[in-house]
Coordinates of C-alpha atoms and ligand atoms in Angstrom, one line a residue:
X63 CA 35.9 104.3 69.9
X64 CA 37.9 102.1 67.6
X65 CA 36.0 100.7 64.6
X66 CA 37.2 97.0 64.6
X67 CA 36.4 94.7 67.5
X68 CA 36.3 91.0 68.3
X69 CA 32.9 91.4 69.9
X70 CA 30.2 94.0 69.6
X71 CA 27.4 93.8 72.2
X72 CA 24.1 95.6 71.6
X73 CA 22.7 96.5 75.0
X74 CA 24.7 97.4 78.1
X75 CA 22.3 96.1 80.8
X76 CA 22.6 93.0 82.9
X77 CA 23.1 90.4 80.1
X78 CA 25.3 92.6 77.8
X79 CA 27.6 93.8 80.5
X80 CA 28.1 90.3 81.9
X81 CA 28.9 88.8 78.6
X82 CA 31.1 91.7 77.6
X83 CA 33.0 91.3 80.8
X84 CA 33.5 87.6 80.3
X85 CA 34.9 88.1 76.8
X86 CA 37.1 91.1 77.7
X87 CA 38.5 89.1 80.6
X88 CA 39.7 86.5 78.0
X89 CA 41.6 89.1 76.1
X90 CA 38.9 89.9 73.5
X91 CA 38.5 93.5 72.2
X92 CA 35.0 94.3 73.3
X93 CA 32.6 97.2 72.6
X94 CA 29.3 97.3 74.4
X95 CA 26.8 99.9 73.1
X96 CA 23.5 101.1 74.4
X97 CA 21.0 103.5 72.9
X98 CA 20.3 105.1 76.2
X99 CA 22.5 107.7 77.9
X100 CA 24.6 106.7 80.9
X101 CA 22.2 108.6 83.2
X102 CA 19.1 106.8 81.9
X103 CA 20.5 103.3 81.5
X104 CA 18.6 100.7 83.5
X105 CA 16.0 103.3 84.7
X106 CA 13.1 101.3 83.3
X107 CA 13.0 99.5 86.7
X108 CA 14.1 100.5 90.2
X109 CA 13.9 97.6 92.5
X110 CA 14.7 94.0 91.4
X111 CA 15.6 90.7 93.0
X112 CA 18.8 88.8 92.4
X113 CA 19.0 85.1 93.4
X114 CA 21.8 85.2 96.0
X115 CA 22.9 81.6 95.8
X116 CA 24.0 81.8 92.1
X117 CA 26.0 85.0 92.3
X118 CA 29.2 83.1 93.1
X119 CA 28.5 80.6 90.3
X120 CA 28.7 83.5 87.8
X121 CA 31.4 85.4 89.8
X122 CA 29.4 88.6 89.5
X123 CA 29.7 91.4 92.1
X124 CA 27.2 91.0 95.0
X125 CA 25.5 94.1 96.4
X126 CA 26.2 94.2 100.2
X127 CA 24.9 96.4 103.0
X128 CA 26.4 99.9 102.6
X129 CA 26.7 99.7 98.8
X130 CA 24.6 102.2 96.9
X131 CA 22.8 99.5 94.9
X132 CA 22.0 97.3 98.0
X133 CA 18.5 97.5 99.4
X134 CA 17.9 94.5 101.6
X135 CA 17.7 90.7 101.4
X136 CA 15.4 88.0 102.4
X137 CA 16.0 84.2 103.0
X138 CA 12.5 83.0 102.2
X139 CA 9.2 83.9 100.7
X140 CA 5.6 82.9 101.2
X141 CA 3.0 81.7 98.7
X142 CA -0.7 81.7 99.6
X143 CA -3.9 80.2 98.3
X144 CA -6.5 82.3 96.5
X145 CA -8.2 82.9 99.9
X146 CA -4.8 83.6 101.6
X147 CA -4.7 80.2 103.4
X148 CA -2.2 77.4 103.7
X149 CA 1.1 79.4 103.5
X150 CA 3.9 77.7 101.7
X151 CA 7.5 78.8 102.4
X152 CA 10.1 79.0 99.7
X153 CA 13.5 78.7 101.2
X154 CA 15.5 80.6 98.7
X155 CA 17.5 83.8 99.4
X156 CA 17.2 86.9 97.3
X157 CA 19.1 90.2 97.4
X158 CA 17.0 93.3 96.7
X159 CA 18.9 95.8 94.6
X160 CA 18.5 99.0 92.6
X161 CA 18.6 98.0 88.9
X162 CA 20.1 101.3 87.5
X163 CA 22.9 101.3 90.1
X164 CA 23.6 97.6 89.8
X165 CA 23.9 98.0 86.0
X166 CA 26.3 100.9 86.6
X167 CA 28.4 98.6 88.8
X168 CA 28.3 95.8 86.1
X169 CA 29.4 98.5 83.5
X170 CA 32.4 99.5 85.6
X171 CA 33.2 95.9 86.2
X172 CA 33.2 95.1 82.5
X173 CA 35.3 98.3 81.8
X174 CA 37.8 97.2 84.5
X175 CA 38.5 94.1 82.3
X176 CA 39.0 96.3 79.2
X177 CA 35.6 96.4 77.6
X178 CA 34.6 99.8 76.1
X179 CA 31.1 101.0 76.7
X180 CA 29.5 103.6 74.5
X181 CA 26.1 105.0 75.5
X182 CA 23.8 107.1 73.2
X183 CA 24.8 104.5 70.5
X184 CA 22.0 102.7 68.8
X185 CA 22.1 99.6 66.6
X186 CA 20.6 100.3 63.2
X187 CA 21.5 97.3 61.1
X188 CA 24.0 94.5 60.4
X189 CA 26.9 94.9 58.0
X190 CA 27.6 91.8 55.9
X191 CA 30.8 90.7 54.2
X192 CA 31.0 89.6 50.5
X193 CA 29.7 86.2 51.4
X194 CA 26.6 87.5 53.1
X195 CA 27.9 86.8 56.6
X196 CA 27.6 89.3 59.5
X197 CA 30.8 91.3 59.8
X198 CA 29.7 94.1 62.0
X199 CA 27.0 96.7 62.5
X200 CA 25.8 100.0 61.5
X201 CA 25.3 102.2 64.6
X202 CA 23.9 105.7 65.2
X203 CA 26.0 107.5 67.8
X204 CA 24.4 110.8 68.9
X205 CA 22.4 110.7 65.7
X206 CA 25.5 110.2 63.4
X207 CA 26.1 106.9 61.5
X208 CA 29.0 104.8 62.5
X209 CA 30.1 101.4 61.1
X210 CA 31.8 99.0 63.4
X211 CA 33.5 95.8 62.2
X212 CA 33.2 92.8 64.6
X213 CA 33.8 89.1 64.5
X214 CA 30.8 88.5 66.7
X215 CA 27.7 90.8 67.0
X216 CA 25.7 90.0 70.2
X217 CA 22.1 90.9 70.7
X218 CA 21.5 91.8 74.3
X219 CA 18.9 94.5 73.6
X220 CA 16.2 93.0 75.7
X221 CA 12.6 92.3 74.7
X222 CA 13.0 94.8 71.8
X223 CA 15.3 92.2 70.1
X224 CA 16.7 95.0 68.0
X225 CA 19.3 93.0 66.2
X226 CA 17.9 89.5 66.2
X227 CA 14.6 90.7 64.7
X228 CA 16.6 92.3 61.8
X229 CA 18.3 89.0 60.8
X230 CA 17.5 87.8 57.3
X231 CA 15.1 84.9 57.1
X232 CA 16.9 81.6 57.4
X233 CA 20.1 83.2 58.7
X234 CA 20.4 80.7 61.5
X235 CA 18.5 82.2 64.5
X236 CA 14.8 82.9 64.4
X237 CA 14.0 86.6 63.7
X238 CA 10.6 86.8 65.4
X239 CA 9.5 89.9 67.3
X240 CA 8.0 89.0 70.7
X241 CA 4.3 89.4 70.0
X242 CA 2.0 91.3 72.3
X243 CA 0.3 88.1 73.4
X244 CA 3.7 86.5 74.2
X245 CA 4.5 89.2 76.8
X246 CA 3.7 89.3 80.5
X247 CA 2.5 92.8 81.5
X248 CA 3.8 93.7 84.9
X249 CA 2.6 96.7 87.0
X250 CA 4.4 97.6 90.2
X251 CA 2.9 99.9 92.8
X252 CA 5.4 101.5 95.2
X253 CA 3.4 102.1 98.3
X254 CA 3.8 103.6 101.8
X255 CA 2.2 101.5 104.5
X256 CA -0.2 103.3 106.8
X257 CA 0.7 101.1 109.8
X258 CA 4.3 100.1 109.1
X259 CA 5.0 98.9 112.7
X260 CA 2.1 96.5 112.4
X261 CA 2.3 95.5 108.7
X262 CA 6.1 95.7 107.8
X263 CA 6.9 93.7 104.7
X264 CA 10.3 92.0 105.2
X265 CA 9.9 89.2 102.6
X266 CA 7.7 88.6 99.6
X267 CA 4.3 87.0 99.6
X268 CA 2.7 85.8 96.4
X269 CA -0.8 84.7 95.3
X270 CA -0.3 82.6 92.1
X271 CA -4.1 82.6 91.5
X272 CA -3.9 86.3 90.7
X273 CA -0.3 86.4 89.6
X274 CA 0.1 89.1 92.3
X275 CA 2.6 89.7 95.2
X276 CA 3.7 92.1 97.8
X277 CA 7.5 92.5 98.5
X278 CA 9.9 94.7 100.4
X279 CA 11.5 97.9 98.9
X280 CA 14.1 100.5 99.9
X281 CA 11.8 102.2 102.3
X282 CA 11.2 99.9 105.3
X283 CA 7.9 101.6 105.8
X284 CA 6.9 100.8 102.2
X285 CA 6.4 97.9 100.0
X286 CA 5.9 97.0 96.3
X287 CA 2.6 95.5 95.2
X288 CA 3.0 93.8 91.9
X289 CA 0.7 92.1 89.4
X290 CA 1.6 90.4 86.1
X291 CA -0.9 89.4 83.4
X292 CA -1.2 88.5 79.8
X293 CA -2.9 90.6 77.1
X294 CA -2.2 94.2 78.2
X295 CA -1.5 96.6 81.0
X296 CA -5.2 97.4 81.1
X297 CA -5.9 93.8 81.7
X298 CA -3.3 93.8 84.5
X299 CA -5.1 96.7 86.1
X300 CA -8.4 94.9 85.9
X301 CA -6.9 91.8 87.5
X302 CA -5.4 94.0 90.2
X303 CA -8.9 95.2 91.1
X304 CA -10.1 91.6 91.4
X305 CA -7.0 90.8 93.5
X306 CA -7.6 93.6 96.0
X307 CA -11.3 92.8 96.2
X308 CA -10.5 89.3 97.3
X309 CA -7.3 89.6 99.3
X310 CA -6.9 91.7 102.4
X311 CA -3.7 93.7 102.1
X312 CA -2.2 96.1 104.6
X313 CA -3.5 99.7 104.3
X314 CA -1.3 101.8 102.0
X315 CA -1.0 104.9 99.9
X316 CA 0.3 104.5 96.4
X317 CA 3.4 106.7 95.8
X318 CA 4.1 105.8 92.2
X319 CA 3.8 103.0 89.6
X320 CA 6.2 101.3 87.4
X321 CA 5.3 99.0 84.5
X322 CA 7.1 96.8 82.0
X323 CA 6.9 93.6 80.0
X324 CA 8.8 90.3 80.1
X325 CA 8.8 87.7 77.3
X326 CA 6.7 84.6 77.9
X327 CA 7.4 82.3 75.0
X328 CA 9.9 79.6 74.1
X329 CA 13.4 80.9 73.3
X330 CA 14.6 80.6 69.7
X331 CA 15.8 77.1 68.9
X332 CA 19.3 78.3 68.1
X333 CA 21.2 81.2 69.8
X334 CA 24.0 81.3 67.3
X335 CA 24.4 82.1 63.6
X336 CA 27.4 83.0 61.6
X337 CA 29.0 86.0 63.4
X338 CA 25.9 86.3 65.7
X339 CA 24.8 85.4 69.2
X340 CA 21.6 86.3 71.1
X341 CA 21.4 86.5 74.9
X342 CA 19.0 87.7 77.7
X343 CA 15.4 88.9 77.2
X344 CA 16.1 89.1 73.4
X345 CA 16.5 85.3 73.7
X346 CA 13.4 85.0 75.8
X347 CA 15.3 83.5 78.7
X348 CA 13.1 84.6 81.6
X349 CA 11.9 82.0 84.2
X350 CA 8.3 81.2 83.2
X351 CA 7.3 80.7 86.9
X352 CA 8.4 84.2 88.0
X353 CA 9.2 86.4 85.1
X354 CA 12.7 87.0 86.5
X355 CA 15.4 86.9 83.8
X356 CA 18.7 88.4 85.1
X357 CA 20.4 85.3 86.4
X358 CA 18.8 82.8 84.0
X359 CA 20.3 84.8 81.2
X360 CA 23.7 84.6 82.7
X361 CA 23.7 80.8 82.3
X362 CA 23.7 81.2 78.5
X363 CA 26.3 84.1 78.7
X364 CA 28.7 81.9 80.6
X365 CA 28.3 78.9 78.3
X366 CA 28.7 81.2 75.3
X367 CA 31.8 82.9 76.6
X368 CA 33.5 79.6 77.4
X369 CA 32.7 78.3 73.9
X370 CA 33.3 81.4 71.7
X371 CA 36.4 83.0 73.2
X372 CA 38.7 80.1 72.3
X373 CA 37.3 80.2 68.7
X374 CA 38.0 83.9 68.3
X375 CA 41.4 83.6 70.0
X376 CA 42.4 80.8 67.6
X377 CA 41.7 83.2 64.6
X378 CA 38.9 81.0 63.3
X379 CA 35.6 82.6 62.2
X380 CA 32.8 82.5 64.7
X381 CA 30.5 80.4 62.5
X382 CA 27.3 78.8 63.6
X383 CA 28.9 75.4 63.2
X384 CA 31.9 76.3 65.4
X385 CA 29.7 77.8 68.1
X386 CA 27.1 75.0 68.1
X387 CA 28.1 73.8 71.5
X388 CA 26.4 77.0 72.9
X389 CA 23.1 75.6 71.8
X390 CA 23.7 72.0 72.9
X391 CA 25.0 72.9 76.4
X392 CA 22.2 75.3 77.1
X393 CA 19.3 73.4 75.7
X394 CA 20.2 70.1 77.3
X395 CA 20.5 71.8 80.7
X396 CA 18.7 74.9 81.8
X397 CA 16.8 75.1 78.4
X398 CA 15.2 71.7 79.0
X399 CA 14.2 72.6 82.5
X400 CA 12.6 76.0 81.6
X401 CA 10.9 74.5 78.6
X402 CA 9.5 71.8 80.9
X403 CA 8.0 74.4 83.3
X404 CA 6.6 76.4 80.4
X405 CA 5.1 73.2 79.1
X406 CA 3.1 72.3 82.2
X407 CA 2.4 75.7 83.8
X408 CA -0.6 76.5 81.6
X409 CA -2.3 73.2 82.6
X410 CA -1.5 73.8 86.3
X411 CA -2.9 77.3 86.6
X412 CA -5.9 76.8 84.3
X413 CA -8.2 75.7 87.1
X414 CA -10.8 77.4 89.2
X415 CA -10.0 79.4 92.4
X416 CA -11.7 76.8 94.5
X417 CA -9.6 74.0 92.8
X418 CA -6.5 75.9 93.5
X419 CA -7.6 76.3 97.1
X420 CA -7.9 72.5 97.2
X421 CA -4.4 72.1 95.7
X422 CA -2.9 74.4 98.4
X423 CA -4.7 72.6 101.1
X424 CA -3.4 69.2 100.0
X425 CA 0.1 70.3 98.9
X426 CA -0.5 69.5 95.3
X427 CA 1.9 71.5 93.1
X428 CA 2.0 74.2 95.7
X429 CA 4.1 72.7 98.5
X430 CA 7.1 74.1 100.4
X431 CA 9.4 71.6 98.7
X432 CA 8.0 71.9 95.1
X433 CA 8.2 75.7 95.2
X434 CA 11.7 75.8 96.8
X435 CA 13.0 73.2 94.3
X436 CA 11.5 75.1 91.4
X437 CA 13.2 78.4 92.4
X438 CA 16.6 76.7 93.1
X439 CA 16.7 74.0 90.4
X440 CA 14.1 75.1 87.9
X441 CA 12.4 71.7 88.5
X442 CA 10.4 70.1 91.3
X443 CA 12.4 67.1 92.3
X444 CA 9.6 64.6 92.7
X445 CA 9.7 60.9 93.4
X446 CA 7.2 58.6 91.6
X447 CA 5.4 58.0 94.8
X448 CA 5.1 61.8 95.4
X449 CA 3.6 62.2 91.9
X450 CA 1.2 59.3 92.5
X451 CA 0.3 60.9 95.9
X452 CA -0.7 64.1 94.0
X453 CA -2.8 62.1 91.5
X454 CA -4.6 60.2 94.3
X455 CA -5.4 63.4 96.2
X456 CA -6.8 64.9 93.1
X457 CA -8.9 61.9 92.5
X458 CA -10.1 62.1 96.1
X459 CA -11.1 65.7 95.3
X460 CA -13.1 64.5 92.3
X461 CA -14.9 62.0 94.4
X462 CA -15.8 64.7 97.0
X463 CA -16.9 67.1 94.3
X464 CA -14.1 69.6 95.0
X465 CA -12.1 69.0 91.9
X466 CA -13.4 68.5 88.3
X467 CA -12.3 65.4 86.5
X468 CA -11.6 67.5 83.5
X469 CA -9.0 69.5 85.5
X470 CA -7.3 66.3 86.6
X471 CA -7.1 65.2 82.9
X472 CA -5.9 68.6 81.8
X473 CA -3.1 68.6 84.4
X474 CA -2.0 65.1 83.7
X475 CA -2.0 65.9 80.0
X476 CA 0.1 69.0 80.4
X477 CA 2.5 67.2 82.7
X478 CA 2.8 64.4 80.1
X479 CA 3.3 66.8 77.2
X480 CA 5.8 68.9 79.2
X481 CA 7.8 65.7 80.0
X482 CA 8.0 65.0 76.2
X483 CA 9.3 68.5 75.6
X484 CA 11.9 68.2 78.3
X485 CA 13.2 64.9 77.0
X486 CA 13.3 66.3 73.5
X487 CA 15.4 69.3 74.7
X488 CA 17.7 66.9 76.6
X489 CA 18.3 65.2 73.2
X490 CA 19.1 68.5 71.5
X491 CA 21.4 67.7 68.6
X492 CA 25.2 67.8 69.0
X493 CA 25.7 69.2 65.5
X494 CA 23.8 71.2 62.9
X495 CA 23.1 68.2 60.7
X496 CA 20.4 66.7 62.9
X497 CA 18.9 70.1 63.7
X498 CA 16.1 70.3 61.1
X499 CA 14.5 67.1 62.2
X500 CA 14.9 68.1 65.9
X501 CA 13.2 71.5 65.2
X502 CA 10.3 69.9 63.3
X503 CA 9.5 67.6 66.3
X504 CA 9.9 70.5 68.7
X505 CA 7.4 72.6 66.8
X506 CA 4.9 69.7 67.0
X507 CA 5.4 69.2 70.7
X508 CA 5.0 73.0 71.4
X509 CA 1.8 73.1 69.3
X510 CA 0.2 70.7 71.8
X511 CA 1.0 72.8 74.9
X512 CA -1.8 74.6 76.8
X513 CA -1.1 78.3 76.9
X514 CA -1.1 80.3 80.1
X515 CA -1.2 83.4 78.0
X516 CA -3.9 83.1 75.3
X517 CA -4.4 85.3 72.3
X518 CA -8.2 85.4 72.7
Ligands
LIG185 C1 8.4 95.0 86.1 C2 9.5 94.0 86.0 C3 10.1 93.5 87.1 C4 11.1 92.5 87.0 N1 11.8 92.1 88.1 C5 12.8 91.2 88.0 C6 13.5 90.7 89.1 O1 13.2 91.1 90.3 N2 14.5 89.9 89.0 C7 14.9 89.4 87.7 O2 15.8 88.6 87.6 N3 14.3 89.9 86.6 C8 13.2 90.7 86.7 N4 12.6 91.2 85.6 C9 13.1 90.7 84.3 C10 14.4 91.4 84.0 O3 14.1 92.8 84.1 C11 14.9 91.1 82.6 O4 14.8 89.7 82.4 C12 16.4 91.5 82.4 O5 16.5 92.8 82.9 C13 16.7 91.4 81.0 O6 18.1 91.9 80.8 P1 18.7 92.1 79.4 O7 20.1 92.7 79.6 O8 18.5 91.0 78.5 O9 17.8 93.3 78.7 P2 17.4 94.8 79.2 O10 17.6 94.9 80.7 O11 16.0 95.0 78.7 O12 18.5 95.7 78.5 C14 18.5 95.8 77.1 C15 19.4 97.1 76.8 O13 19.5 97.1 75.4 C16 19.3 98.5 75.0 N5 18.8 98.6 73.6 C17 17.6 98.2 73.2 N6 17.6 98.4 71.8 C18 18.8 98.9 71.5 C19 19.4 99.3 70.2 N7 18.7 99.3 69.1 N8 20.6 99.8 70.2 C20 21.4 99.8 71.4 N9 20.9 99.4 72.6 C21 19.6 99.0 72.6 C22 18.3 99.0 76.0 O14 18.4 100.5 76.1 C23 18.7 98.3 77.3 O15 19.6 99.1 78.1 C24 11.5 92.1 85.7 C25 10.9 92.6 84.6 C26 9.9 93.5 84.7 C27 9.2 94.1 83.5

C-alpha cells in the first residue's frame, strides 16, 4: 500500500467498489479500504435484488446463470391489498444475487482497472492540511495506525457514515448520524416451503399495508419472507405477527433470519466538500418506496466520477466549488424524484387498512402503471385527468362511507407538499452562492412533510 493517492474510498461494498472502479478507469490512483476482512465483506446480507434494466446504464457486471453470484431473476412482481385482493403487476425485471459474492466480483472488477483494495483497514479520522482542508485520512490497518494522503476522501461506509459523521461542523456536508427513528428495520426469514410443488415462489409478492413481502431465494423449494418497519427490530417482529395473522402465506419452516437497517431520511443537501465526497447509504440514497439502495447510489457515483476525475487530472484541487456540479446534476434529477416520493409516501400510507383496500380496488395510487412507473422512473407518470380520476374516486368513497374525508385531505396535502419539494430540488442552485437561501427553503418544505416513520 502506497501512502499518497488521488482517491481514498472508505468502504469496499457496492457503492465504494463502483466509484473506485470509475476513478481508476480514468487513470486515478485509487485506494479502497474496508474495516472487514475479505472473507466477511458483504456478509451482512445474503440475497439481494438488482434492477436488471439499469445495469447496462452503469456498465456494471451482470450476474448470469452459471455465475457463482447468480441466483435467479424475475420479470415482474405482485402487489396485493391488505386482504390479499386486487393483485397489481409491476413489470420490472430484477436479478437475484448473492451480495457477498457480487461484492467480490465488483472488487475484482475495480482491481482490474488498477484500484487497490485493502481489507482489515478502518477509517479513524480525517487528516487536514495547514488550511484546515481534508488532505487524507488516518486509518487503522490490522490495529496499527496508518496515514494516507489523498486528494479526495470518499465516504462509502454505509449507514454507519463513518467519515461523514466525523466532518467538522460547517465543513460543507452535513455531519448527522442517521438516527434510530430515521432507519427502516428489516427482518428477513429464509424459509423452506412445506409444499414447494404447490406453493413455489418465483417472483416477489408484497403487501404495502404491512410493509411485508415474500420473494424467491437460492433454494427453489424455499423463499424469503421480509418485513420492514420503523422504530426497532422488536416493532418489526410485532408487525410480522400482525401480518401473518391477517395474510395466508404458504406453510413453511424458518431456517434462519437476517436483519439490517436502511436509511429513511432525506440525503444531505450537499454531497461534496473540500477534498470530500459522500455516496451510497452514507448519503441516504435508498429508494424510499422499497428500501433498495444499490443502483440508486450508482447514479450519484457516475455523476461524481464524470465531474471529479477531470478536476483531479487537471491538477486542480477537488474543492467544493469545483465539484459543485455533482450536487446540481444529482439533485435536479434523481434527487428531485426520490425527494418527491419521500414527500408524499407518508400521506399515502397513513390510512386505515379498509381505506387501502378501497384504493387497491379502484386503482388509486396502487395500479399496475403507477407501481411499474415508480420502480422504473422513480415517479408515477400521471396525466392531469388520471390525477383527477383518483380524486373523484376518493370523493366517491367519502360519499359511500368507505373513505374518510380527512384521509382525502391528508393525501392531497402530502401530494401538494411533495410537489413543492420536487420543484425546489429541480431548482437546486448551479453554484455555491445561492445555496444558503435554497437550503433554508428546503428545510421549511421538509418540516411540513408527514412522516411515514415517526419518533413517537
Ligand atoms: C435486509 C436488507 C435488504 C436489502 N435488500 C436490498 C436489495 O434487494 N436491493 C438493493 O438495491 N438494496 C437492498 N438493501 C439496501 C442495500 O443493502 C444498501 O442500500 C447498499 O448495500 C448500500 O451500499 P453501500 O456500499 O453504500 O454501503 P454498505 O453495503 O453498507 O457498505 C459499507 C462498507 O463500509 C465498510 N465500513 C463501515 N465503516 C467503516 C470504517 N470506519 N472504515 C472502513 N470501512 C468501513 C463496511 O464494512 C461495509 O463493507 C437492503 C438492505 C437491507 C438492510
